[in-house]
Amino acid sequence: MYPTSLAVIALTFSNYVLQPVFPECIPPYDATRVLSIVCLLLLTWVNSTSVRWATRIQDIFTAGKLLALGLIIVVGFMQIFKGNYEALKPSNAFNFWMTPTVGQLALAFLQGSFAFSGWNFLNYVTEELVEPRRNLPRAIFISIPLVTFVYTFTNIAYFTAMTPEELMSSNAVAVTFGEKLLGYFSWIMPVSVALSTFGGINGYLFTSSRLCFSGAREGHLPSLLAMIHFKYCTPVPALLVCCGTTIIIMLVGDTYTLINYVSFINYLCYGVTIMGLIVLRFKKPKMFRPIKVNLIVPITYLIFWAFLLIFSFYSEPVVCGVGLIIILTGVPVFFLAVYWRNKPKCIDRFFESMTICGQKVCYVVYPQPSIPDDDLMPYDTEVTENSLKKQ
């Protein structure tokens, strides 16, 4: 899921950076891949050397993203006040230039949902949050309505300058929007989107590496991924795995196919997770829950989820089928590597030698918590960093 999402955002970044260089055509395949890989390697290095710099990059580029989207929204509303909103009139907005099927409608929702697929990422770094029980719900309540508002009005602004046909045919929508309405300042758009996607890549790397780290700590992934750099206290092996898998996926797929793959897999996994939430609510009703929602919310989500997946599978059986097969490849790996406890000693020795080799190459050790506060993560505290150096 996450390397595919990373690949999509990295390709988007390179497309917008190169679009002004190739204004009359789509940027070359090799150029987009090389630039995407350079960007990915740079941010992997930043995340490997400093958690503080990674979070600062995220803050700065998120602010830049919101400023760019704010500019698009303001220009769009100026167009509406001038009376330039033909594509938004109900007579035009609901006049389909092609007859949509239910499957295509579900697929449209699935592709559109990719833009909102970061709604659950903060859960992966709760151990690094200060006072997560207070700040996690607060961040969710602020960010999801804000993102929904901004993205909705951005799309409304696009339709003040482009017809649906023009929007579909554009390789870089924000660039086309800027060329039509900003004139001399049209260069702001590709720069802004490039900065936005740069921050997006950083965010995905930051969260997906913590997911690998946590999985390894639970015994679901090789123990090497649960180690941190002895000096920088960052999960270097997990970051390198995320970077490497992203590069492989980037070289074998195009953007829209990757979005279809990852959207289907995302929603399949989200639905199963939320089913688990409902099952636990009934099986363990007295379990302590610091954050709790009414069951109407997950049940409503599951109804919508079932509609999306069933009709998406009906509309794109090959893409969704391949996505399902990709998930199922994890089943034999799980049984062989995790569930099977009494492995032959030669296999255990092989994994031990690989772990020791990885330790020597990456200079990593197992984190040793030395502070009692559960709200902090061992590899992101100055106290633990000093104790690790002493050890």
mmCIF file of N, CA, C and O in Angstrom, residues 173-239:
data_model
loop_
_atom_site.group_PDB
_atom_site.id
_atom_site.type_symbol
_atom_site.label_atom_id
_atom_site.label_comp_id
_atom_site.label_asym_id
_atom_site.label_seq_id
_atom_site.Cartn_x
_atom_site.Cartn_y
_atom_site.Cartn_z
ATOM 1 N N VAL A 173 -3.034 19.378 -13.971
ATOM 2 C CA VAL A 173 -4.226 20.233 -13.912
ATOM 3 C C VAL A 173 -3.906 21.622 -13.372
ATOM 4 O O VAL A 173 -4.360 22.634 -13.914
ATOM 5 N N ALA A 174 -3.124 21.680 -12.301
ATOM 6 C CA ALA A 174 -2.808 22.985 -11.695
ATOM 7 C C ALA A 174 -2.001 23.864 -12.650
ATOM 8 O O ALA A 174 -2.159 25.090 -12.670
ATOM 9 N N VAL A 175 -1.140 23.245 -13.475
ATOM 10 C CA VAL A 175 -0.359 24.009 -14.461
ATOM 11 C C VAL A 175 -1.286 24.602 -15.510
ATOM 12 O O VAL A 175 -1.163 25.783 -15.877
ATOM 13 N N THR A 176 -2.223 23.792 -16.001
ATOM 14 C CA THR A 176 -3.194 24.281 -16.989
ATOM 15 C C THR A 176 -4.024 25.414 -16.403
ATOM 16 O O THR A 176 -4.283 26.424 -17.068
ATOM 17 N N PHE A 177 -4.447 25.263 -15.138
ATOM 18 C CA PHE A 177 -5.208 26.301 -14.442
ATOM 19 C C PHE A 177 -4.403 27.595 -14.368
ATOM 20 O O PHE A 177 -4.911 28.686 -14.658
ATOM 21 N N GLY A 178 -3.125 27.486 -13.994
ATOM 22 C CA GLY A 178 -2.262 28.664 -13.893
ATOM 23 C C GLY A 178 -2.046 29.337 -15.227
ATOM 24 O O GLY A 178 -2.062 30.574 -15.322
ATOM 25 N N GLU A 179 -1.853 28.550 -16.291
ATOM 26 C CA GLU A 179 -1.633 29.112 -17.636
ATOM 27 C C GLU A 179 -2.857 29.886 -18.110
ATOM 28 O O GLU A 179 -2.734 30.895 -18.808
ATOM 29 N N LYS A 180 -4.045 29.431 -17.724
ATOM 30 C CA LYS A 180 -5.275 30.087 -18.182
ATOM 31 C C LYS A 180 -5.602 31.357 -17.407
ATOM 32 O O LYS A 180 -6.123 32.316 -17.977
ATOM 33 N N LEU A 181 -5.287 31.362 -16.097
ATOM 34 C CA LEU A 181 -5.774 32.463 -15.265
ATOM 35 C C LEU A 181 -4.680 33.336 -14.641
ATOM 36 O O LEU A 181 -4.949 34.478 -14.287
ATOM 37 N N LEU A 182 -3.478 32.823 -14.489
ATOM 38 C CA LEU A 182 -2.446 33.588 -13.775
ATOM 39 C C LEU A 182 -1.478 34.323 -14.683
ATOM 40 O O LEU A 182 -0.680 35.128 -14.218
ATOM 41 N N GLY A 183 -1.507 34.018 -15.969
ATOM 42 C CA GLY A 183 -0.659 34.724 -16.924
ATOM 43 C C GLY A 183 0.821 34.604 -16.606
ATOM 44 O O GLY A 183 1.360 33.504 -16.530
ATOM 45 N N TYR A 184 1.462 35.747 -16.368
ATOM 46 C CA TYR A 184 2.907 35.778 -16.112
ATOM 47 C C TYR A 184 3.279 34.979 -14.871
ATOM 48 O O TYR A 184 4.377 34.437 -14.766
ATOM 49 N N PHE A 185 2.354 34.906 -13.915
ATOM 50 C CA PHE A 185 2.645 34.221 -12.652
ATOM 51 C C PHE A 185 2.240 32.744 -12.678
ATOM 52 O O PHE A 185 2.126 32.105 -11.624
ATOM 53 N N SER A 186 2.031 32.205 -13.854
ATOM 54 C CA SER A 186 1.611 30.798 -13.962
ATOM 55 C C SER A 186 2.672 29.836 -13.427
ATOM 56 O O SER A 186 2.363 28.703 -13.062
ATOM 57 N N TRP A 187 3.932 30.276 -13.372
ATOM 58 C CA TRP A 187 5.011 29.422 -12.857
ATOM 59 C C TRP A 187 4.803 29.053 -11.388
ATOM 60 O O TRP A 187 5.378 28.077 -10.889
ATOM 61 N N ILE A 188 3.956 29.844 -10.690
ATOM 62 C CA ILE A 188 3.712 29.567 -9.274
ATOM 63 C C ILE A 188 3.087 28.184 -9.086
ATOM 64 O O ILE A 188 3.395 27.475 -8.119
ATOM 65 N N MET A 189 2.218 27.781 -10.039
ATOM 66 C CA MET A 189 1.474 26.531 -9.872
ATOM 67 C C MET A 189 2.361 25.280 -9.872
ATOM 68 O O MET A 189 2.297 24.476 -8.937
ATOM 69 N N PRO A 190 3.191 25.072 -10.907
ATOM 70 C CA PRO A 190 4.031 23.864 -10.860
ATOM 71 C C PRO A 190 4.979 23.848 -9.671
ATOM 72 O O PRO A 190 5.225 22.793 -9.081
ATOM 73 N N VAL A 191 5.485 25.038 -9.297
ATOM 74 C CA VAL A 191 6.381 25.113 -8.136
ATOM 75 C C VAL A 191 5.621 24.732 -6.869
ATOM 76 O O VAL A 191 6.111 23.936 -6.040
ATOM 77 N N SER A 192 4.400 25.246 -6.730
ATOM 78 C CA SER A 192 3.604 24.978 -5.526
ATOM 79 C C SER A 192 3.239 23.506 -5.415
ATOM 80 O O SER A 192 3.336 22.910 -4.333
ATOM 81 N N VAL A 193 2.818 22.912 -6.536
ATOM 82 C CA VAL A 193 2.440 21.491 -6.501
ATOM 83 C C VAL A 193 3.672 20.626 -6.238
ATOM 84 O O VAL A 193 3.595 19.630 -5.510
ATOM 85 N N ALA A 194 4.804 21.006 -6.819
ATOM 86 C CA ALA A 194 6.042 20.260 -6.574
ATOM 87 C C ALA A 194 6.400 20.302 -5.090
ATOM 88 O O ALA A 194 6.770 19.279 -4.497
ATOM 89 N N LEU A 195 6.277 21.488 -4.472
ATOM 90 C CA LEU A 195 6.558 21.610 -3.038
ATOM 91 C C LEU A 195 5.571 20.774 -2.220
ATOM 92 O O LEU A 195 5.939 20.124 -1.238
ATOM 93 N N SER A 196 4.301 20.803 -2.649
ATOM 94 C CA SER A 196 3.269 20.044 -1.946
ATOM 95 C C SER A 196 3.554 18.551 -1.980
ATOM 96 O O SER A 196 3.499 17.859 -0.953
ATOM 97 N N THR A 197 3.864 18.034 -3.169
ATOM 98 C CA THR A 197 4.120 16.598 -3.302
ATOM 99 C C THR A 197 5.438 16.204 -2.626
ATOM 100 O O THR A 197 5.563 15.095 -2.111
ATOM 101 N N PHE A 198 6.400 17.125 -2.611
ATOM 102 C CA PHE A 198 7.658 16.882 -1.901
ATOM 103 C C PHE A 198 7.379 16.635 -0.420
ATOM 104 O O PHE A 198 7.894 15.684 0.180
ATOM 105 N N GLY A 199 6.527 17.484 0.157
ATOM 106 C CA GLY A 199 6.121 17.292 1.548
ATOM 107 C C GLY A 199 5.324 16.019 1.738
ATOM 108 O O GLY A 199 5.439 15.339 2.770
ATOM 109 N N GLY A 200 4.498 15.664 0.734
ATOM 110 C CA GLY A 200 3.719 14.427 0.799
ATOM 111 C C GLY A 200 4.603 13.192 0.832
ATOM 112 O O GLY A 200 4.353 12.248 1.580
ATOM 113 N N ILE A 201 5.653 13.197 0.011
ATOM 114 C CA ILE A 201 6.608 12.074 -0.003
ATOM 115 C C ILE A 201 7.271 11.943 1.367
ATOM 116 O O ILE A 201 7.418 10.840 1.913
ATOM 117 N N ASN A 202 7.659 13.074 1.931
ATOM 118 C CA ASN A 202 8.291 13.074 3.251
ATOM 119 C C ASN A 202 7.356 12.488 4.309
ATOM 120 O O ASN A 202 7.762 11.663 5.132
ATOM 121 N N GLY A 203 6.094 12.886 4.260
ATOM 122 C CA GLY A 203 5.110 12.383 5.224
ATOM 123 C C GLY A 203 4.886 10.885 5.096
ATOM 124 O O GLY A 203 4.800 10.162 6.103
ATOM 125 N N TYR A 204 4.779 10.404 3.851
ATOM 126 C CA TYR A 204 4.589 8.972 3.624
ATOM 127 C C TYR A 204 5.798 8.177 4.110
ATOM 128 O O TYR A 204 5.648 7.114 4.720
ATOM 129 N N LEU A 205 6.999 8.674 3.835
ATOM 130 C CA LEU A 205 8.214 7.990 4.303
ATOM 131 C C LEU A 205 8.247 7.924 5.827
ATOM 132 O O LEU A 205 8.561 6.880 6.410
ATOM 133 N N PHE A 206 7.915 9.035 6.452
ATOM 134 C CA PHE A 206 7.956 9.129 7.910
ATOM 135 C C PHE A 206 7.002 8.114 8.541
ATOM 136 O O PHE A 206 7.361 7.380 9.465
ATOM 137 N N THR A 207 5.758 8.053 8.041
ATOM 138 C CA THR A 207 4.751 7.183 8.650
ATOM 139 C C THR A 207 4.926 5.716 8.256
ATOM 140 O O THR A 207 4.814 4.830 9.098
ATOM 141 N N SER A 208 5.209 5.444 6.976
ATOM 142 C CA SER A 208 5.309 4.047 6.536
ATOM 143 C C SER A 208 6.508 3.345 7.166
ATOM 144 O O SER A 208 6.449 2.149 7.466
ATOM 145 N N SER A 209 7.594 4.080 7.412
ATOM 146 C CA SER A 209 8.752 3.469 8.075
ATOM 147 C C SER A 209 8.408 3.098 9.514
ATOM 148 O O SER A 209 8.861 2.066 10.023
ATOM 149 N N ARG A 210 7.589 3.910 10.178
ATOM 150 C CA ARG A 210 7.157 3.585 11.549
ATOM 151 C C ARG A 210 6.242 2.369 11.553
ATOM 152 O O ARG A 210 6.223 1.597 12.510
ATOM 153 N N LEU A 211 5.491 2.188 10.477
ATOM 154 C CA LEU A 211 4.634 1.010 10.366
ATOM 155 C C LEU A 211 5.486 -0.254 10.261
ATOM 156 O O LEU A 211 5.215 -1.266 10.920
ATOM 157 N N CYS A 212 6.543 -0.208 9.428
ATOM 158 C CA CYS A 212 7.489 -1.332 9.324
ATOM 159 C C CYS A 212 8.160 -1.585 10.670
ATOM 160 O O CYS A 212 8.300 -2.731 11.105
ATOM 161 N N PHE A 213 8.579 -0.513 11.334
ATOM 162 C CA PHE A 213 9.241 -0.600 12.639
ATOM 163 C C PHE A 213 8.336 -1.293 13.647
ATOM 164 O O PHE A 213 8.750 -2.212 14.365
ATOM 165 N N SER A 214 7.072 -0.871 13.696
ATOM 166 C CA SER A 214 6.119 -1.433 14.650
ATOM 167 C C SER A 214 5.819 -2.899 14.327
ATOM 168 O O SER A 214 5.728 -3.743 15.220
ATOM 169 N N GLY A 215 5.674 -3.220 13.021
ATOM 170 C CA GLY A 215 5.414 -4.598 12.611
ATOM 171 C C GLY A 215 6.553 -5.525 12.999
ATOM 172 O O GLY A 215 6.334 -6.650 13.463
ATOM 173 N N ALA A 216 7.778 -5.047 12.823
ATOM 174 C CA ALA A 216 8.944 -5.845 13.201
ATOM 175 C C ALA A 216 9.013 -6.021 14.711
ATOM 176 O O ALA A 216 9.389 -7.087 15.216
ATOM 177 N N ARG A 217 8.633 -4.995 15.449
ATOM 178 C CA ARG A 217 8.646 -5.070 16.910
ATOM 179 C C ARG A 217 7.641 -6.106 17.420
ATOM 180 O O ARG A 217 7.841 -6.731 18.445
ATOM 181 N N GLU A 218 6.540 -6.278 16.656
ATOM 182 C CA GLU A 218 5.527 -7.278 17.014
ATOM 183 C C GLU A 218 5.867 -8.665 16.494
ATOM 184 O O GLU A 218 5.122 -9.615 16.724
ATOM 185 N N GLY A 219 6.963 -8.793 15.730
ATOM 186 C CA GLY A 219 7.360 -10.084 15.203
ATOM 187 C C GLY A 219 6.757 -10.438 13.861
ATOM 188 O O GLY A 219 6.859 -11.573 13.397
ATOM 189 N N HIS A 220 6.105 -9.479 13.189
ATOM 190 C CA HIS A 220 5.471 -9.733 11.894
ATOM 191 C C HIS A 220 6.397 -9.453 10.713
ATOM 192 O O HIS A 220 6.062 -9.776 9.578
ATOM 193 N N LEU A 221 7.518 -8.810 10.987
ATOM 194 C CA LEU A 221 8.516 -8.508 9.950
ATOM 195 C C LEU A 221 9.898 -8.843 10.518
ATOM 196 O O LEU A 221 10.040 -8.999 11.738
ATOM 197 N N PRO A 222 10.924 -8.955 9.678
ATOM 198 C CA PRO A 222 12.269 -9.279 10.180
ATOM 199 C C PRO A 222 12.713 -8.326 11.287
ATOM 200 O O PRO A 222 12.457 -7.115 11.222
ATOM 201 N N SER A 223 13.377 -8.875 12.291
ATOM 202 C CA SER A 223 13.749 -8.090 13.477
ATOM 203 C C SER A 223 14.679 -6.933 13.151
ATOM 204 O O SER A 223 14.743 -5.946 13.893
ATOM 205 N N LEU A 224 15.397 -7.018 12.038
ATOM 206 C CA LEU A 224 16.293 -5.924 11.641
ATOM 207 C C LEU A 224 15.527 -4.614 11.492
ATOM 208 O O LEU A 224 16.049 -3.536 11.787
ATOM 209 N N LEU A 225 14.256 -4.703 11.033
ATOM 210 C CA LEU A 225 13.457 -3.493 10.801
ATOM 211 C C LEU A 225 13.018 -2.830 12.103
ATOM 212 O O LEU A 225 12.515 -1.706 12.086
ATOM 213 N N ALA A 226 13.191 -3.527 13.235
ATOM 214 C CA ALA A 226 12.840 -2.934 14.538
ATOM 215 C C ALA A 226 14.030 -2.247 15.184
ATOM 216 O O ALA A 226 13.974 -1.887 16.362
ATOM 217 N N MET A 227 15.095 -2.067 14.426
ATOM 218 C CA MET A 227 16.304 -1.444 14.977
ATOM 219 C C MET A 227 16.411 0.020 14.547
ATOM 220 O O MET A 227 15.819 0.427 13.546
ATOM 221 N N ILE A 228 17.179 0.767 15.330
ATOM 222 C CA ILE A 228 17.373 2.191 15.056
ATOM 223 C C ILE A 228 18.865 2.487 14.982
ATOM 224 O O ILE A 228 19.686 1.750 15.530
ATOM 225 N N HIS A 229 19.198 3.585 14.317
ATOM 226 C CA HIS A 229 20.601 3.993 14.215
ATOM 227 C C HIS A 229 21.113 4.395 15.591
ATOM 228 O O HIS A 229 20.452 5.146 16.320
ATOM 229 N N PHE A 230 22.320 3.910 15.964
ATOM 230 C CA PHE A 230 22.819 4.121 17.325
ATOM 231 C C PHE A 230 23.113 5.594 17.614
ATOM 232 O O PHE A 230 23.109 6.020 18.766
ATOM 233 N N LYS A 231 23.344 6.397 16.565
ATOM 234 C CA LYS A 231 23.670 7.816 16.769
ATOM 235 C C LYS A 231 22.459 8.711 16.532
ATOM 236 O O LYS A 231 22.149 9.583 17.346
ATOM 237 N N TYR A 232 21.745 8.492 15.410
ATOM 238 C CA TYR A 232 20.637 9.389 15.041
ATOM 239 C C TYR A 232 19.300 8.962 15.636
ATOM 240 O O TYR A 232 18.340 9.736 15.617
ATOM 241 N N CYS A 233 19.221 7.716 16.149
ATOM 242 C CA CYS A 233 17.976 7.205 16.738
ATOM 243 C C CYS A 233 16.809 7.236 15.753
ATOM 244 O O CYS A 233 15.693 7.630 16.105
ATOM 245 N N THR A 234 17.065 6.871 14.509
ATOM 246 C CA THR A 234 16.030 6.804 13.476
ATOM 247 C C THR A 234 15.949 5.371 12.937
ATOM 248 O O THR A 234 16.962 4.666 12.897
ATOM 249 N N PRO A 235 14.763 4.914 12.494
ATOM 250 C CA PRO A 235 14.617 3.535 11.995
ATOM 251 C C PRO A 235 15.169 3.377 10.574
ATOM 252 O O PRO A 235 14.418 3.238 9.601
ATOM 253 N N VAL A 236 16.489 3.387 10.452
ATOM 254 C CA VAL A 236 17.151 3.373 9.143
ATOM 255 C C VAL A 236 16.780 2.146 8.300
ATOM 256 O O VAL A 236 16.441 2.283 7.117
ATOM 257 N N PRO A 237 16.824 0.898 8.844
ATOM 258 C CA PRO A 237 16.475 -0.254 8.003
ATOM 259 C C PRO A 237 15.060 -0.174 7.440
ATOM 260 O O PRO A 237 14.833 -0.487 6.264
ATOM 261 N N ALA A 238 14.106 0.267 8.272
ATOM 262 C CA ALA A 238 12.726 0.387 7.801
ATOM 263 C C ALA A 238 12.621 1.439 6.689
ATOM 264 O O ALA A 238 11.906 1.246 5.695
ATOM 265 N N LEU A 239 13.324 2.543 6.836
ATOM 266 C CA LEU A 239 13.328 3.592 5.811
ATOM 267 C C LEU A 239 13.920 3.077 4.501
ATOM 268 O O LEU A 239 13.390 3.364 3.414
#
